[in-house]
JSON list of C-alpha atoms in Angstrom, two decimals:
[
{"chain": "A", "resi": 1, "resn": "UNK", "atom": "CA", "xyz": [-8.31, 5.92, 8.81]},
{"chain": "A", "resi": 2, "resn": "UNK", "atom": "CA", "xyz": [-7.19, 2.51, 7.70]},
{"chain": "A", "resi": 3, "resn": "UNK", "atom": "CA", "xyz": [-4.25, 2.25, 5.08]},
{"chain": "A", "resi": 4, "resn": "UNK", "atom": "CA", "xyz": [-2.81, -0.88, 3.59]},
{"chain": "A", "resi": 5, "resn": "UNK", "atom": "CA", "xyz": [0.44, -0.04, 1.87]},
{"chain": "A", "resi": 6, "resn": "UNK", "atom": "CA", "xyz": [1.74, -3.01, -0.43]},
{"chain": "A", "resi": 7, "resn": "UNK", "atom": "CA", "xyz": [5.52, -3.26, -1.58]},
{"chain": "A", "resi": 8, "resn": "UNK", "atom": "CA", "xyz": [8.12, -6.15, -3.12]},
{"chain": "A", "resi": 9, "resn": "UNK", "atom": "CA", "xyz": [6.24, -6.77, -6.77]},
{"chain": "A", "resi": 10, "resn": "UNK", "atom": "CA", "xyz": [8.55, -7.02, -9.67]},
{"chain": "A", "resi": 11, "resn": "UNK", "atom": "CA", "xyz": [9.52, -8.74, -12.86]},
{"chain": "A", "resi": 12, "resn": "UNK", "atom": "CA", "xyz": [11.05, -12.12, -11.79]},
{"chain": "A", "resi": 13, "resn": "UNK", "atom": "CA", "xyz": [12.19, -15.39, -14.38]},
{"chain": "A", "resi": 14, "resn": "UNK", "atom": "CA", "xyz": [9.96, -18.56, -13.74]},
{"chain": "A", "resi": 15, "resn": "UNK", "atom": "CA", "xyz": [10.69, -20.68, -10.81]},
{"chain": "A", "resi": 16, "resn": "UNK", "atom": "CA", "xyz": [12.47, -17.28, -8.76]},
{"chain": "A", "resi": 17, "resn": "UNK", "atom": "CA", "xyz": [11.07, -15.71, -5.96]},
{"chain": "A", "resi": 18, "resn": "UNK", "atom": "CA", "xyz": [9.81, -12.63, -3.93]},
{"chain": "A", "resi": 19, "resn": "UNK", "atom": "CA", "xyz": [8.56, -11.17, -0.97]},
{"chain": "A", "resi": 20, "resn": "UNK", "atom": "CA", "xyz": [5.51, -8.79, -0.71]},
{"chain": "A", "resi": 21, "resn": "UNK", "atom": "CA", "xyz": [5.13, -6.49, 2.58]},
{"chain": "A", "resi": 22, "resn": "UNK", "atom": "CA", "xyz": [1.94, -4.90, 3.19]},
{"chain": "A", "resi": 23, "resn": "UNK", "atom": "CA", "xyz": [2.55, -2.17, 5.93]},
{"chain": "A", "resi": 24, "resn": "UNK", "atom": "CA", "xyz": [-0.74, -1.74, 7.42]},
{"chain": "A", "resi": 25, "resn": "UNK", "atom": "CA", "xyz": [-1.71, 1.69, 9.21]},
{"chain": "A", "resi": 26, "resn": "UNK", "atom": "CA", "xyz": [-4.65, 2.91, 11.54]},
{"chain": "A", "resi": 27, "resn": "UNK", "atom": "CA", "xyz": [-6.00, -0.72, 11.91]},
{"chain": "A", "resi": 28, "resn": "UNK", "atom": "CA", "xyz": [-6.50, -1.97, 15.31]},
{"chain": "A", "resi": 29, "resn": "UNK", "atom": "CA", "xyz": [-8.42, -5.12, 15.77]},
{"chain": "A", "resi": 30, "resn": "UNK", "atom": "CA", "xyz": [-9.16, -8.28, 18.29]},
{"chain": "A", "resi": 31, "resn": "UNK", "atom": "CA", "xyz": [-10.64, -10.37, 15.96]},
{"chain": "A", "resi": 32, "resn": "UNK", "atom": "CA", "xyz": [-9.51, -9.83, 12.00]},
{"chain": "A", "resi": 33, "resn": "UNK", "atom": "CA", "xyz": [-8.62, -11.32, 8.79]},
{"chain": "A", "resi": 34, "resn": "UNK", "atom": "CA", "xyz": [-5.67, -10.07, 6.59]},
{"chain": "A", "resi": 35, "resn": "UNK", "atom": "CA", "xyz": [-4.80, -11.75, 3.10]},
{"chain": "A", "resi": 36, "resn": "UNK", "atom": "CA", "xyz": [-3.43, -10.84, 0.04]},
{"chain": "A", "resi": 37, "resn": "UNK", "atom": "CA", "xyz": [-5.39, -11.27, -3.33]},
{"chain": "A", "resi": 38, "resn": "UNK", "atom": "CA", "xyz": [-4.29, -10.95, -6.54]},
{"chain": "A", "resi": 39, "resn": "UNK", "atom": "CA", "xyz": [-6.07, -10.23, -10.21]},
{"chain": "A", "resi": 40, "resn": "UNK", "atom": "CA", "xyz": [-4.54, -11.07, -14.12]},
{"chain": "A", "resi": 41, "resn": "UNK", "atom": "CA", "xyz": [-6.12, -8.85, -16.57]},
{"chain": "A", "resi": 42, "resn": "UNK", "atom": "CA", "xyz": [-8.76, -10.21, -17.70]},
{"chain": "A", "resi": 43, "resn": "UNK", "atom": "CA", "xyz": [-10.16, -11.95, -14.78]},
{"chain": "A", "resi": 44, "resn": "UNK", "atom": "CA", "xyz": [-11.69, -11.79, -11.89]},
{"chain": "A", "resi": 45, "resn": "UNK", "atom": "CA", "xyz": [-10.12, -11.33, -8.42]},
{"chain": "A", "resi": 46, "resn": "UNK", "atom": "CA", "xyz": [-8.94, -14.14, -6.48]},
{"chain": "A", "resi": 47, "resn": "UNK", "atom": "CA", "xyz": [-7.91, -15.05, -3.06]},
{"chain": "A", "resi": 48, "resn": "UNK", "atom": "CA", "xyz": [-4.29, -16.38, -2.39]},
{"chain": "A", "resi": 49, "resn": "UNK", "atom": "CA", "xyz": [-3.42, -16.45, 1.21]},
{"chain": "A", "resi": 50, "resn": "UNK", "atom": "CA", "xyz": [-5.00, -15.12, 4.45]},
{"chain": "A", "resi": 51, "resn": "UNK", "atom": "CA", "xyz": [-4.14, -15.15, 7.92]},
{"chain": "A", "resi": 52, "resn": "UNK", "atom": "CA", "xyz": [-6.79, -14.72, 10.63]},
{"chain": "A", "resi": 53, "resn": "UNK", "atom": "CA", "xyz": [-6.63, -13.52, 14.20]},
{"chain": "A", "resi": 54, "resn": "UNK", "atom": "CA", "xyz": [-5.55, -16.97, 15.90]},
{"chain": "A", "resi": 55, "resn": "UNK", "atom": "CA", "xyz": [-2.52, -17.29, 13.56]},
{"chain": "A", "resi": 56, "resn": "UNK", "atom": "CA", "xyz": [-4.49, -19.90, 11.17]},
{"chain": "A", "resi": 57, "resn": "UNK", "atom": "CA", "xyz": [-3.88, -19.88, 7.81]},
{"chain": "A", "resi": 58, "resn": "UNK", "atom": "CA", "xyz": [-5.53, -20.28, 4.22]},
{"chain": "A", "resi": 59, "resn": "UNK", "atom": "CA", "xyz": [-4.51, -20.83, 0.70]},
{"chain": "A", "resi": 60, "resn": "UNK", "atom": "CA", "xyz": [-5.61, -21.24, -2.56]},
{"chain": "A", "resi": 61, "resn": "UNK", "atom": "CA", "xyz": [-4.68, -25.01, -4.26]},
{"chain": "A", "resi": 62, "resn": "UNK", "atom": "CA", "xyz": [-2.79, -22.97, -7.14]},
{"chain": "A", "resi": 63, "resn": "UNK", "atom": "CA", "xyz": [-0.27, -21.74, -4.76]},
{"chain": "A", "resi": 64, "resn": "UNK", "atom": "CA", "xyz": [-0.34, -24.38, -1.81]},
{"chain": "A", "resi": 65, "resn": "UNK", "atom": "CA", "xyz": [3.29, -25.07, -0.62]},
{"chain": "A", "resi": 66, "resn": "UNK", "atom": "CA", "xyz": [4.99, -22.30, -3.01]},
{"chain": "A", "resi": 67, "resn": "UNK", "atom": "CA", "xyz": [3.33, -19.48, -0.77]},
{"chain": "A", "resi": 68, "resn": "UNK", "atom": "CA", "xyz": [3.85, -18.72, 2.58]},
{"chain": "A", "resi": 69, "resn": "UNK", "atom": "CA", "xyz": [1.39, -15.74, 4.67]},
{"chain": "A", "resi": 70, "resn": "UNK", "atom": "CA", "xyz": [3.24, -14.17, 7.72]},
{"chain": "A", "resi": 71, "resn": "UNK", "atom": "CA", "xyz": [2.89, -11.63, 9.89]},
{"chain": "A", "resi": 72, "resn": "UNK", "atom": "CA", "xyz": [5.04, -9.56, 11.84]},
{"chain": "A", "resi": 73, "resn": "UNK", "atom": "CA", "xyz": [2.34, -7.55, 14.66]},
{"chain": "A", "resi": 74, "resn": "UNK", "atom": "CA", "xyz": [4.78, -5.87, 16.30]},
{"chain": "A", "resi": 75, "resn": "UNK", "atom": "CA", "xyz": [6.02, -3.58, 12.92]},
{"chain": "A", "resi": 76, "resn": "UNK", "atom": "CA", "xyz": [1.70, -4.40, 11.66]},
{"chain": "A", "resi": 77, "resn": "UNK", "atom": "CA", "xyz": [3.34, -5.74, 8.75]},
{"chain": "A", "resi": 78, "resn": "UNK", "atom": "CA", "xyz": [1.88, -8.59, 6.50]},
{"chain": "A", "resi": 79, "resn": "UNK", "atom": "CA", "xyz": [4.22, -10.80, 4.31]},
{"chain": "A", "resi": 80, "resn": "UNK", "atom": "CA", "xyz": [3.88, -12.95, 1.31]},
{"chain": "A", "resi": 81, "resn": "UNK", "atom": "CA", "xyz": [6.91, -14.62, 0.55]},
{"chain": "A", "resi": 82, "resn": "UNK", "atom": "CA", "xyz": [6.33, -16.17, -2.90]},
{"chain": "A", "resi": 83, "resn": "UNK", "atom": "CA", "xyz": [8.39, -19.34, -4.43]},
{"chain": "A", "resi": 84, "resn": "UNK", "atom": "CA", "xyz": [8.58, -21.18, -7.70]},
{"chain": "A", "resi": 85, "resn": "UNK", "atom": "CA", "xyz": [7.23, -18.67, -9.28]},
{"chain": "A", "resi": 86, "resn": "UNK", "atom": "CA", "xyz": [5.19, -19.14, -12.31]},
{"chain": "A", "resi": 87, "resn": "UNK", "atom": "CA", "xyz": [4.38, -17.27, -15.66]},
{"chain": "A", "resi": 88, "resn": "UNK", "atom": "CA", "xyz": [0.56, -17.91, -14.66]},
{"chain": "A", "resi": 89, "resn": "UNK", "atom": "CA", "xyz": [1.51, -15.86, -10.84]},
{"chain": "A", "resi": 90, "resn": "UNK", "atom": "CA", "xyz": [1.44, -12.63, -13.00]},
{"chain": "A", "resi": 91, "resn": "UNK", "atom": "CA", "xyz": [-1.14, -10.55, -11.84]},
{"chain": "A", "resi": 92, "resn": "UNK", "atom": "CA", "xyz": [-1.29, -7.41, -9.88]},
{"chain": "A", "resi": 93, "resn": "UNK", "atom": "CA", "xyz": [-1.47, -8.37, -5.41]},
{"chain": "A", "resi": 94, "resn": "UNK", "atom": "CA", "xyz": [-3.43, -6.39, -3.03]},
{"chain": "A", "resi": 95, "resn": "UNK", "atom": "CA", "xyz": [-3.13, -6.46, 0.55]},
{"chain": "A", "resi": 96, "resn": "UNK", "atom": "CA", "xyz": [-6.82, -6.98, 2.35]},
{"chain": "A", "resi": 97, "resn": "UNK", "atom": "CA", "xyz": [-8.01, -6.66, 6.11]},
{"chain": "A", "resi": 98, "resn": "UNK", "atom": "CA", "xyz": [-11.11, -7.22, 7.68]},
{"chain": "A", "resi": 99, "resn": "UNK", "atom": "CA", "xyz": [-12.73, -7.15, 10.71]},
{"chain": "A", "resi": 100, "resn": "UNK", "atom": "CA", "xyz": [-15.00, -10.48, 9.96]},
{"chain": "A", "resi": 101, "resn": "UNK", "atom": "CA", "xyz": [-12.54, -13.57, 9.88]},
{"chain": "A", "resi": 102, "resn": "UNK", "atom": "CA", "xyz": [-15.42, -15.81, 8.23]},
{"chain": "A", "resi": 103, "resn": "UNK", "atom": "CA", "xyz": [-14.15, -17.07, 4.52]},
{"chain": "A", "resi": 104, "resn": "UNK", "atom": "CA", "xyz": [-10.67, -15.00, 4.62]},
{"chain": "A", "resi": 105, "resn": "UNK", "atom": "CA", "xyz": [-9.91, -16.18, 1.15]},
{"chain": "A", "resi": 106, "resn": "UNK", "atom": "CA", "xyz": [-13.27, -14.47, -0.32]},
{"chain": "A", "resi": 107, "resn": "UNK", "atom": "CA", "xyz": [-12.47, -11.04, -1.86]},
{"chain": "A", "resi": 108, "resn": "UNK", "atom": "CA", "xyz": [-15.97, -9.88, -0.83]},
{"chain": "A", "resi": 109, "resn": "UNK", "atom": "CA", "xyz": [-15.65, -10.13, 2.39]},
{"chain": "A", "resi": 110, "resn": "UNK", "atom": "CA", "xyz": [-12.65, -7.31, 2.73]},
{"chain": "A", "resi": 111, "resn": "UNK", "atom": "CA", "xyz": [-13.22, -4.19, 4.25]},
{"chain": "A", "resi": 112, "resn": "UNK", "atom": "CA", "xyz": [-10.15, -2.92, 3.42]},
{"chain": "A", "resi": 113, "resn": "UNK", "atom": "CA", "xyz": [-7.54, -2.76, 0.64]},
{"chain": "A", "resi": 114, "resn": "UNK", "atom": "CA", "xyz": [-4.19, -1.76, -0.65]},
{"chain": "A", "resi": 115, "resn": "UNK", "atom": "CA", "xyz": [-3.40, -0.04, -4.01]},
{"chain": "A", "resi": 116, "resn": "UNK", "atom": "CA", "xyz": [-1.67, -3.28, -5.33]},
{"chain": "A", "resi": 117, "resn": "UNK", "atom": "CA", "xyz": [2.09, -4.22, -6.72]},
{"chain": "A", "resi": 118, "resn": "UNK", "atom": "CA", "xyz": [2.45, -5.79, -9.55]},
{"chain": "A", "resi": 119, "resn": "UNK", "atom": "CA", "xyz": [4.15, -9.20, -10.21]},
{"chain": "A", "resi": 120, "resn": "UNK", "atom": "CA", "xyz": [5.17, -10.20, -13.47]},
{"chain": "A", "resi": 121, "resn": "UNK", "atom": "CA", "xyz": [6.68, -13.39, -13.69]},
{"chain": "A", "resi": 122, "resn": "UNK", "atom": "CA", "xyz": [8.44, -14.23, -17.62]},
{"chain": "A", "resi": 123, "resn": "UNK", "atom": "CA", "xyz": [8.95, -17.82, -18.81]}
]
Protein backbone atom coordinates (compact mmCIF):
# COMPACT_ATOMS: atom_id res chain seq x y z
CA UNK A 1 0.00 0.00 0.00
CA UNK A 2 1.25 3.38 -1.04
CA UNK A 3 1.87 6.11 1.75
CA UNK A 4 3.02 9.64 1.25
CA UNK A 5 4.06 11.08 4.58
CA UNK A 6 4.57 15.02 4.44
CA UNK A 7 6.68 16.95 7.16
CA UNK A 8 8.58 20.66 7.59
CA UNK A 9 5.19 23.07 7.48
CA UNK A 10 5.18 25.82 9.99
CA UNK A 11 4.51 29.42 10.81
CA UNK A 12 7.36 31.41 9.16
CA UNK A 13 7.69 35.71 8.83
CA UNK A 14 7.50 36.87 5.08
CA UNK A 15 10.50 36.53 2.97
CA UNK A 16 11.92 33.27 5.47
CA UNK A 17 12.10 29.93 4.44
CA UNK A 18 11.42 26.11 4.80
CA UNK A 19 11.83 22.77 3.72
CA UNK A 20 9.01 20.16 3.21
CA UNK A 21 9.98 16.25 3.11
CA UNK A 22 7.53 13.92 1.84
CA UNK A 23 8.75 10.34 2.88
CA UNK A 24 7.13 8.18 0.44
CA UNK A 25 6.40 4.35 1.31
CA UNK A 26 5.29 1.16 -0.74
CA UNK A 27 5.73 3.06 -4.11
CA UNK A 28 7.85 1.48 -6.65
CA UNK A 29 7.76 2.83 -10.11
CA UNK A 30 9.79 3.10 -13.67
CA UNK A 31 7.99 5.74 -15.01
CA UNK A 32 6.23 8.35 -12.31
CA UNK A 33 5.40 11.78 -11.38
CA UNK A 34 5.79 13.18 -7.78
CA UNK A 35 4.84 16.93 -6.88
CA UNK A 36 3.67 18.73 -4.15
CA UNK A 37 0.35 20.81 -4.29
CA UNK A 38 -0.91 23.05 -2.06
CA UNK A 39 -4.67 24.58 -1.22
CA UNK A 40 -5.66 28.21 0.82
CA UNK A 41 -9.03 27.94 2.27
CA UNK A 42 -11.18 28.94 0.16
CA UNK A 43 -9.85 27.80 -3.06
CA UNK A 44 -9.24 25.33 -5.14
CA UNK A 45 -6.15 23.07 -5.26
CA UNK A 46 -3.20 23.99 -7.12
CA UNK A 47 -0.08 22.56 -8.47
CA UNK A 48 3.38 23.97 -7.29
CA UNK A 49 6.23 21.80 -8.26
CA UNK A 50 6.61 18.27 -9.74
CA UNK A 51 9.36 16.16 -10.64
CA UNK A 52 8.95 13.34 -13.18
CA UNK A 53 10.85 10.13 -13.76
CA UNK A 54 13.79 11.64 -16.01
CA UNK A 55 14.66 14.23 -13.31
CA UNK A 56 12.64 17.13 -15.29
CA UNK A 57 11.03 19.55 -13.50
CA UNK A 58 7.78 21.83 -13.34
CA UNK A 59 6.56 24.87 -11.59
CA UNK A 60 3.92 27.08 -11.22
CA UNK A 61 4.79 31.06 -12.37
CA UNK A 62 3.73 32.10 -8.66
CA UNK A 63 6.61 30.30 -7.22
CA UNK A 64 9.21 30.10 -10.20
CA UNK A 65 12.78 30.71 -8.81
CA UNK A 66 11.65 30.87 -4.94
CA UNK A 67 10.90 26.98 -5.09
CA UNK A 68 13.06 24.32 -5.65
CA UNK A 69 11.58 20.22 -6.15
CA UNK A 70 14.26 17.55 -5.20
CA UNK A 71 14.49 14.24 -4.67
CA UNK A 72 16.56 12.06 -2.76
CA UNK A 73 15.67 8.06 -4.34
CA UNK A 74 17.88 6.42 -2.36
CA UNK A 75 15.97 7.47 1.31
CA UNK A 76 12.35 7.76 -1.47
CA UNK A 77 12.20 11.08 -0.09
CA UNK A 78 10.71 14.19 -1.95
CA UNK A 79 11.79 17.80 -0.98
CA UNK A 80 10.42 21.22 -1.36
CA UNK A 81 12.70 23.67 -0.20
CA UNK A 82 10.69 26.93 -0.15
CA UNK A 83 12.28 30.67 -0.26
CA UNK A 84 11.03 34.21 0.01
CA UNK A 85 8.27 33.22 1.43
CA UNK A 86 5.10 35.06 1.06
CA UNK A 87 1.87 35.84 3.14
CA UNK A 88 -0.07 34.60 -0.13
CA UNK A 89 2.27 30.85 0.24
CA UNK A 90 -0.15 30.08 3.18
CA UNK A 91 -1.99 27.19 2.40
CA UNK A 92 -1.93 23.67 3.53
CA UNK A 93 0.97 21.25 0.96
CA UNK A 94 0.35 17.76 0.01
CA UNK A 95 2.78 15.45 -1.32
CA UNK A 96 1.36 13.63 -4.76
CA UNK A 97 2.69 10.55 -6.86
CA UNK A 98 1.58 9.07 -9.85
CA UNK A 99 2.24 6.54 -12.09
CA UNK A 100 1.22 8.74 -15.40
CA UNK A 101 3.96 11.56 -15.80
CA UNK A 102 1.61 13.47 -18.42
CA UNK A 103 0.68 17.18 -16.89
CA UNK A 104 2.58 16.60 -13.37
CA UNK A 105 1.41 19.96 -12.22
CA UNK A 106 -2.48 18.91 -12.65
CA UNK A 107 -3.95 17.81 -9.28
CA UNK A 108 -6.24 15.40 -11.18
CA UNK A 109 -3.96 13.47 -12.47
CA UNK A 110 -2.51 12.08 -8.86
CA UNK A 111 -3.02 8.77 -7.82
CA UNK A 112 -1.72 9.25 -4.69
CA UNK A 113 -1.57 11.70 -1.78
CA UNK A 114 -0.27 12.76 1.55
CA UNK A 115 -2.30 14.07 4.55
CA UNK A 116 -0.79 17.64 4.10
CA UNK A 117 1.39 20.21 6.46
CA UNK A 118 0.44 23.30 6.84
CA UNK A 119 2.38 26.54 5.99
CA UNK A 120 1.47 29.70 7.34
CA UNK A 121 3.46 32.43 6.33
CA UNK A 122 2.62 36.13 8.52
CA UNK A 123 3.44 39.54 7.01
Amino acid sequence: QVQLVESGGGSVQSGGSLRLSCAAFGYTYSSYAMGWFRQAPGKEREGVAAIVSDGSTSYADSVKGRFTISQDNAKNTLYLQMNSLKPEDTAMYYCAASYNEYDPLNPYGMDYWGKGTLVTISS
